XYZ file of C-alpha atoms in Angstrom:
493
model
C -163.156 -22.983 90.757
C -165.277 -19.904 90.208
C -163.847 -18.300 93.337
C -160.308 -18.879 92.052
C -161.171 -17.273 88.700
C -162.679 -14.287 90.469
C -159.638 -14.019 92.706
C -157.308 -14.107 89.694
C -159.372 -11.395 88.021
C -159.114 -9.254 91.159
C -155.347 -9.805 91.279
C -154.950 -8.794 87.634
C -156.873 -5.619 88.352
C -154.630 -4.895 91.357
C -151.434 -5.369 89.319
C -150.623 -1.747 88.499
C -147.358 -0.005 87.646
C -146.977 0.959 91.296
C -147.461 -2.646 92.403
C -144.850 -3.896 89.938
C -142.461 -1.168 91.071
C -142.786 -2.316 94.680
C -142.220 -5.944 93.650
C -139.082 -4.859 91.791
C -137.741 -3.025 94.833
C -138.294 -6.164 96.927
C -135.947 -7.921 94.507
C -133.354 -5.175 94.957
C -133.710 -5.354 98.740
C -133.285 -9.137 98.748
C -130.175 -8.898 96.562
C -128.653 -6.226 98.808
C -129.220 -8.303 101.953
C -127.903 -11.478 100.331
C -124.748 -9.743 99.078
C -124.162 -8.048 102.423
C -124.296 -11.302 104.400
C -122.706 -13.627 101.876
C -120.016 -11.412 100.350
C -119.132 -8.271 102.325
C -119.766 -9.577 105.857
C -118.000 -12.835 104.995
C -114.856 -10.897 104.080
C -115.092 -8.593 107.099
C -115.337 -11.614 109.423
C -111.784 -12.567 108.474
C -110.288 -9.524 110.200
C -113.030 -7.836 112.282
C -115.938 -10.173 112.960
C -117.540 -7.894 115.531
C -118.102 -5.281 112.809
C -121.061 -7.318 111.521
C -122.869 -7.155 114.852
C -121.962 -3.475 115.255
C -123.418 -2.782 111.808
C -126.678 -4.485 112.761
C -126.702 -2.476 115.986
C -126.249 0.710 113.911
C -129.300 -0.329 111.914
C -131.335 -0.745 115.109
C -130.214 2.662 116.366
C -131.064 4.400 113.090
C -134.521 2.835 112.986
C -135.040 3.961 116.584
C -134.021 7.533 115.706
C -136.397 7.448 112.744
C -139.150 6.176 115.062
C -138.763 9.161 117.393
C -138.574 11.649 114.522
C -141.645 10.180 112.794
C -143.540 10.170 116.102
C -142.625 13.605 117.417
C -141.264 15.774 114.586
C -142.400 14.321 111.249
C -141.887 17.622 109.413
C -138.131 16.962 109.672
C -138.508 14.082 107.200
C -138.491 16.311 104.142
C -138.548 14.069 101.081
C -135.859 15.920 99.131
C -133.505 16.399 102.059
C -133.792 12.752 103.102
C -133.103 11.615 99.532
C -129.959 13.755 99.346
C -128.741 12.624 102.782
C -129.352 8.932 102.112
C -127.809 8.943 98.632
C -124.853 10.952 99.921
C -124.392 8.424 102.723
C -124.371 5.547 100.232
C -121.703 7.255 98.124
C -119.642 7.918 101.253
C -120.071 4.298 102.342
C -118.875 3.063 98.959
C -115.733 5.206 99.138
C -114.912 4.393 102.775
C -115.621 0.660 102.548
C -113.751 0.265 99.255
C -110.529 1.215 101.035
C -111.415 -0.303 104.417
C -112.167 -3.760 103.017
C -108.990 -3.861 100.939
C -106.809 -2.589 103.793
C -108.721 -4.771 106.296
C -109.028 -1.831 108.661
C -111.587 -2.460 111.426
C -112.471 1.101 112.553
C -112.857 2.333 108.975
C -115.050 -0.654 108.192
C -117.333 0.144 111.126
C -117.550 3.781 109.984
C -118.387 2.702 106.451
C -121.169 0.437 107.709
C -122.695 3.381 109.571
C -123.031 5.358 106.335
C -124.260 2.264 104.479
C -126.994 1.731 107.060
C -128.208 5.326 106.763
C -128.978 4.690 103.103
C -130.432 1.209 103.553
C -132.660 2.218 106.490
C -134.210 5.049 104.496
C -134.618 2.797 101.443
C -136.513 0.246 103.560
C -138.709 2.992 105.015
C -139.534 4.328 101.549
C -140.618 0.838 100.495
C -143.069 0.669 103.405
C -144.415 4.124 102.538
C -144.757 3.210 98.855
C -146.623 0.007 99.719
C -149.010 1.978 101.929
C -149.602 4.397 99.037
C -150.870 1.662 96.697
C -154.530 2.138 95.735
C -156.006 -0.922 97.452
C -155.272 -3.452 100.218
C -155.191 -6.209 97.589
C -152.504 -4.371 95.593
C -150.490 -4.015 98.789
C -150.869 -7.711 99.624
C -149.973 -8.714 96.068
C -146.770 -6.661 96.170
C -145.651 -8.109 99.513
C -146.456 -11.793 98.986
C -145.007 -11.761 95.458
C -142.023 -9.508 96.106
C -140.548 -11.298 99.114
C -140.596 -14.872 97.668
C -139.394 -13.664 94.265
C -136.470 -12.037 96.048
C -135.544 -15.430 97.503
C -135.859 -17.044 94.076
C -133.614 -14.390 92.536
C -130.787 -14.774 95.055
C -130.976 -18.571 94.776
C -130.176 -18.273 91.060
C -127.360 -15.719 91.320
C -123.666 -16.580 91.819
C -121.956 -15.012 94.830
C -119.516 -12.317 93.608
C -116.328 -11.039 95.221
C -116.629 -8.531 98.039
C -115.504 -5.697 95.725
C -118.334 -6.384 93.278
C -120.722 -7.123 96.135
C -120.096 -3.741 97.758
C -120.779 -1.869 94.527
C -123.933 -3.907 93.926
C -125.240 -3.288 97.467
C -124.898 0.479 97.245
C -126.358 0.428 93.723
C -129.390 -1.591 94.900
C -130.085 0.754 97.817
C -129.593 3.870 95.675
C -131.861 2.479 92.967
C -134.535 1.694 95.575
C -134.456 5.286 96.824
C -134.681 6.648 93.277
C -137.494 4.319 92.190
C -139.567 4.872 95.333
C -139.106 8.640 95.513
C -142.412 9.380 93.793
C -144.307 6.282 94.872
C -143.762 7.001 98.561
C -144.706 10.683 98.239
C -148.447 10.438 99.105
C -147.880 8.671 102.430
C -144.759 10.653 103.355
C -146.199 14.057 102.450
C -149.317 13.353 104.476
C -147.191 12.362 107.461
C -144.928 15.403 107.304
C -147.784 17.826 106.691
C -149.866 16.912 109.738
C -149.644 16.961 113.509
C -147.178 14.497 115.001
C -148.216 10.968 115.905
C -147.402 11.730 119.544
C -149.949 14.585 119.546
C -152.575 12.615 117.627
C -152.205 9.682 119.999
C -153.314 11.811 122.949
C -156.788 12.225 121.462
C -156.794 8.867 119.627
C -155.098 6.348 121.947
C -156.621 3.308 120.232
C -155.342 4.381 116.822
C -151.684 3.686 117.653
C -149.769 0.650 118.900
C -147.908 1.349 122.120
C -144.144 0.596 122.154
C -144.894 -2.170 124.673
C -147.351 -3.874 122.296
C -146.852 -7.618 121.832
C -146.155 -7.131 118.112
C -142.802 -5.490 118.856
C -141.800 -8.131 121.410
C -142.762 -10.834 118.930
C -140.582 -9.208 116.262
C -137.610 -9.320 118.637
C -138.172 -12.966 119.619
C -138.502 -14.197 116.043
C -135.452 -12.238 114.960
C -133.329 -14.117 117.479
C -134.023 -17.107 115.242
C -133.011 -14.985 112.232
C -129.589 -14.254 113.702
C -129.115 -17.859 114.806
C -130.030 -19.161 111.354
C -127.722 -16.726 109.546
C -124.669 -17.745 111.554
C -125.249 -21.437 112.361
C -122.890 -23.762 110.447
C -121.423 -20.887 108.424
C -119.299 -21.815 105.412
C -116.346 -19.440 104.956
C -118.143 -16.974 107.278
C -121.174 -16.892 104.937
C -124.689 -18.193 105.706
C -125.523 -21.634 104.336
C -128.250 -21.655 101.709
C -130.947 -24.045 100.542
C -133.084 -23.932 97.404
C -135.935 -25.356 99.480
C -136.478 -21.929 101.064
C -137.533 -20.209 97.848
C -139.756 -23.134 96.802
C -141.708 -23.179 100.082
C -142.041 -19.383 100.180
C -143.537 -19.420 96.683
C -146.047 -21.957 98.008
C -146.834 -19.673 100.946
C -147.377 -16.791 98.517
C -149.798 -18.841 96.401
C -151.733 -19.829 99.530
C -151.913 -16.212 100.667
C -153.155 -15.046 97.269
C -155.419 -17.909 96.160
C -156.358 -19.704 99.381
C -159.462 -19.183 101.473
C -159.839 -15.493 102.304
C -160.903 -15.893 105.940
C -160.188 -13.421 108.722
C -157.818 -15.753 110.570
C -155.283 -16.136 107.779
C -152.706 -13.974 109.575
C -152.835 -16.161 112.665
C -152.566 -19.346 110.580
C -149.394 -18.029 108.955
C -148.066 -17.117 112.404
C -148.641 -20.688 113.639
C -146.858 -22.028 110.559
C -143.883 -19.749 111.251
C -143.714 -20.787 114.908
C -143.700 -24.508 114.102
C -140.889 -24.157 111.562
C -138.694 -22.111 113.904
C -139.211 -24.676 116.678
C -138.357 -27.480 114.243
C -135.182 -25.634 113.255
C -133.997 -25.367 116.854
C -134.762 -29.083 117.409
C -132.846 -30.187 114.310
C -129.861 -27.859 114.863
C -127.801 -30.181 117.158
C -127.934 -32.945 114.527
C -126.318 -30.688 111.913
C -123.180 -29.683 113.842
C -121.103 -32.532 112.391
C -122.731 -32.908 108.989
C -123.155 -29.211 108.232
C -126.460 -29.946 106.494
C -128.600 -26.838 105.927
C -131.816 -28.461 107.201
C -132.004 -26.465 110.451
C -131.124 -23.256 108.626
C -133.735 -23.920 105.936
C -136.502 -24.621 108.453
C -135.778 -21.478 110.425
C -135.279 -19.366 107.319
C -138.693 -20.356 105.977
C -140.234 -19.689 109.385
C -138.685 -16.262 109.908
C -139.280 -15.176 106.298
C -142.945 -16.152 106.606
C -143.078 -14.163 109.829
C -141.459 -11.146 108.153
C -144.059 -11.322 105.400
C -146.811 -11.506 108.012
C -145.374 -8.658 110.084
C -145.055 -6.348 107.095
C -148.648 -7.058 106.077
C -149.832 -6.310 109.614
C -147.834 -3.062 109.798
C -149.183 -1.952 106.421
C -152.736 -2.851 107.434
C -152.313 -0.744 110.566
C -151.004 2.043 108.335
C -154.042 1.855 106.064
C -156.321 2.315 109.081
C -154.136 5.097 110.469
C -151.621 6.593 108.044
C -149.873 8.447 110.871
C -149.043 5.199 112.686
C -147.379 3.567 109.667
C -143.819 4.865 109.872
C -143.550 4.804 113.700
C -144.847 1.223 113.768
C -142.639 0.058 110.889
C -139.448 1.614 112.226
C -139.953 0.264 115.751
C -140.622 -3.222 114.383
C -137.423 -3.063 112.314
C -135.479 -1.781 115.325
C -136.615 -4.768 117.394
C -135.810 -7.115 114.520
C -132.263 -5.790 114.269
C -131.716 -6.153 118.022
C -133.063 -9.704 117.975
C -130.850 -10.588 115.014
C -127.776 -9.462 116.945
C -128.719 -11.613 119.946
C -129.312 -14.632 117.719
C -126.058 -14.058 115.831
C -124.088 -14.167 119.077
C -125.774 -17.481 119.944
C -125.020 -18.860 116.479
C -121.361 -17.812 116.539
C -120.945 -19.334 119.991
C -122.496 -22.602 118.784
C -120.099 -22.719 115.841
C -117.103 -22.165 118.115
C -118.197 -24.935 120.486
C -119.500 -27.471 117.966
C -116.159 -29.119 117.185
C -114.746 -29.071 120.721
C -117.881 -29.546 122.830
C -120.966 -30.550 120.875
C -123.015 -30.887 124.059
C -122.415 -27.248 124.961
C -123.435 -26.187 121.448
C -126.568 -28.328 121.714
C -127.293 -26.705 125.078
C -127.325 -23.273 123.397
C -129.887 -24.542 120.885
C -131.953 -26.017 123.728
C -131.856 -22.774 125.739
C -132.809 -20.757 122.668
C -135.694 -23.130 121.971
C -136.893 -22.977 125.586
C -136.763 -19.169 125.598
C -138.628 -19.011 122.277
C -141.426 -21.316 123.460
C -141.584 -19.653 126.886
C -142.069 -16.207 125.362
C -144.815 -17.507 123.089
C -146.519 -19.492 125.845
C -146.466 -16.711 128.411
C -146.977 -13.655 126.252
C -148.718 -14.768 123.062
C -151.290 -17.435 123.935
C -154.101 -14.923 123.441
C -152.297 -12.709 120.935
C -153.886 -12.361 117.511
C -152.490 -10.526 114.506
C -155.983 -10.204 113.048
C -157.229 -8.627 116.291
C -154.233 -6.276 116.307
C -155.287 -4.918 112.912
C -158.956 -4.658 113.850
C -158.063 -3.033 117.172
C -156.539 0.035 115.505
C -159.184 2.743 115.245
C -159.297 4.901 112.132
C -157.965 8.410 112.610
C -158.193 11.482 110.417
C -155.848 14.249 111.448
C -157.552 16.578 109.001
C -160.835 16.268 110.868
C -159.694 18.611 113.612
C -161.433 21.729 114.706
C -162.733 22.705 111.267
C -164.700 19.477 110.887
C -166.032 19.789 114.397
C -167.176 23.339 113.651
C -168.863 22.169 110.447
C -170.664 19.444 112.374
C -172.342 22.047 114.540
C -172.883 24.705 111.899
C -176.613 24.176 112.037
C -176.614 24.925 115.762
C -175.956 28.619 115.140
C -172.942 30.849 114.866
C -170.320 31.891 117.387
C -171.323 31.628 121.023
C -174.574 29.760 120.317
C -172.707 26.922 118.589
C -170.236 26.746 121.472
C -173.155 26.635 123.908
C -174.724 23.778 121.959
C -171.505 21.766 122.205
C -171.116 22.519 125.901
C -174.713 21.572 126.657
C -174.544 18.307 124.733
C -171.228 17.378 126.319
C -172.578 18.178 129.787
C -175.619 15.967 129.236
C -173.604 13.131 127.685
C -171.024 13.430 130.459
C -173.695 13.134 133.135
C -175.215 10.100 131.426
C -171.802 8.478 131.011
C -170.658 9.164 134.558
C -167.810 11.501 133.611
C -166.126 13.550 136.303
C -166.138 17.345 136.098
C -162.589 17.441 134.677
C -163.366 14.658 132.206
C -166.464 16.551 131.026
C -164.362 19.671 130.423
C -161.806 17.695 128.401
C -164.653 15.937 126.585
C -165.968 19.325 125.433
C -162.511 20.367 124.224
C -162.147 17.186 122.179
C -165.659 17.634 120.785
C -164.639 21.094 119.549
C -161.717 19.505 117.682
C -158.975 20.386 120.156
C -156.035 17.980 120.301
C -154.239 16.469 123.265
C -151.463 19.063 123.168
C -154.042 21.813 123.660
C -155.410 20.006 126.730
C -151.873 19.631 128.116
C -151.177 23.337 127.695
C -154.566 24.459 129.002
C -154.413 22.512 132.258
C -150.591 22.361 132.517
C -150.655 18.591 133.000
C -148.444 15.796 131.727
C -148.892 13.760 128.558
C -149.653 10.603 130.550
C -152.333 12.406 132.566
C -154.057 13.532 129.365
C -153.841 10.008 127.932
C -155.380 8.635 131.118
C -158.258 11.142 131.021
C -158.938 10.481 127.335
C -158.840 6.723 127.870
C -161.427 6.986 130.665
C -163.644 9.316 128.616
C -163.636 6.999 125.598
C -164.295 3.921 127.749
C -167.257 5.541 129.524
C -168.766 6.885 126.302
C -168.077 3.756 124.236
C -166.041 5.455 121.493
C -162.588 4.672 120.119
C -161.375 7.847 118.428
C -161.853 11.601 118.463
C -163.902 11.455 115.266
C -166.298 8.949 116.845
C -166.571 11.273 119.843
C -167.412 14.245 117.591
C -169.999 12.126 115.756
C -171.534 11.100 119.082
C -171.984 14.721 120.158
C -173.325 15.688 116.738
C -176.003 12.969 116.802
C -177.061 13.638 120.391
C -180.413 15.340 120.848
């Protein structure tokens, strides 16, 4: 009981204005998504069903573009310019879609969704940046595990409006998110845009970033197939079926995350819970084709929402260890989620079309989806751990750079004598660690605070070659980041 009281006291201390602001924007995000699927998309399906999948594909493409920009040219993400562009896109979307939905014009609807996604993608990114800017990991966790379930509770209590009202509400929610998060996201965004790019930092700090082939991104895609399947299975008037059970269970998950045992394996326990519910949803699905009961949808919705909560916490934890990996990791995860949702939606629509005429064929789709889901997990994720993913990201400080390296060796003398000290120490450490001549030269450059781009330009070699050299150097010396390497040279006598 004493531990619970202490935990509650810690949570009260973590509940700041910034935390409450993030929780409020989760509510806005949940309302926007609920209105989009249940009101606007439901109307669009009557005359241009493919527009829904195209819109989701637009979302994936925009997140992918944002991933490349954040990784390679972060200075382009100027806070003011992005706010103007995103808000302007939302206004344009409102104007275009207002006419397109009334006229039931397919091409105009698709164009309107493109502008709508520009605003919503940036709003989602600002939320991630604002969460990462909260003062403590507990404040971040509190905002996520309270905000997401409360969003489900809110939409369960609201009546579904007409598509005209829904469209206005969606654009208003996204615009309000951008306005509310403009200041809260500033610390993380300004740090990202004012430093070297993640692509350059990764060369000297390979263990501080998740590679695009990391299992986390594949897992996001696989789970999102269940998201798309759940959203479309047994649709009523082209809208997803709903169940009040979802919000109740997610509130329970939130209480467990906040008040339960604070062990290191909590992330993996939540992952197992999500997996079991998604599997149960696929198993139950064939029994709901005739009855239309929302049991399969509810099971999968709880599973995928729990997974989304887990994934966001993991991405934010990675971002707290390496602020420059936050936006690239978040945007690539969301890109994979959007792609997976599209694949699952196609499977769900196909099941609906076949259910009345050929229930066995519809059941076969559920069985194939279940087999693919389990196969991916069995083959690729038996040894995967979310907790290990977080711990495996090495801390990086882009501000360390050459100036910090120079300060480290200030007591070795000035000018050439300091350089000689670095060279001598690196040569001795390189010999002890079994470094090759080229690796020792690169080692000395990194010890002086040079980045991977400098090494590329100096030797006129490719990015992958530099990454390979750095990886070998770190492995032989037993370090995980450039700062650890600098510290190693500084301590060596």
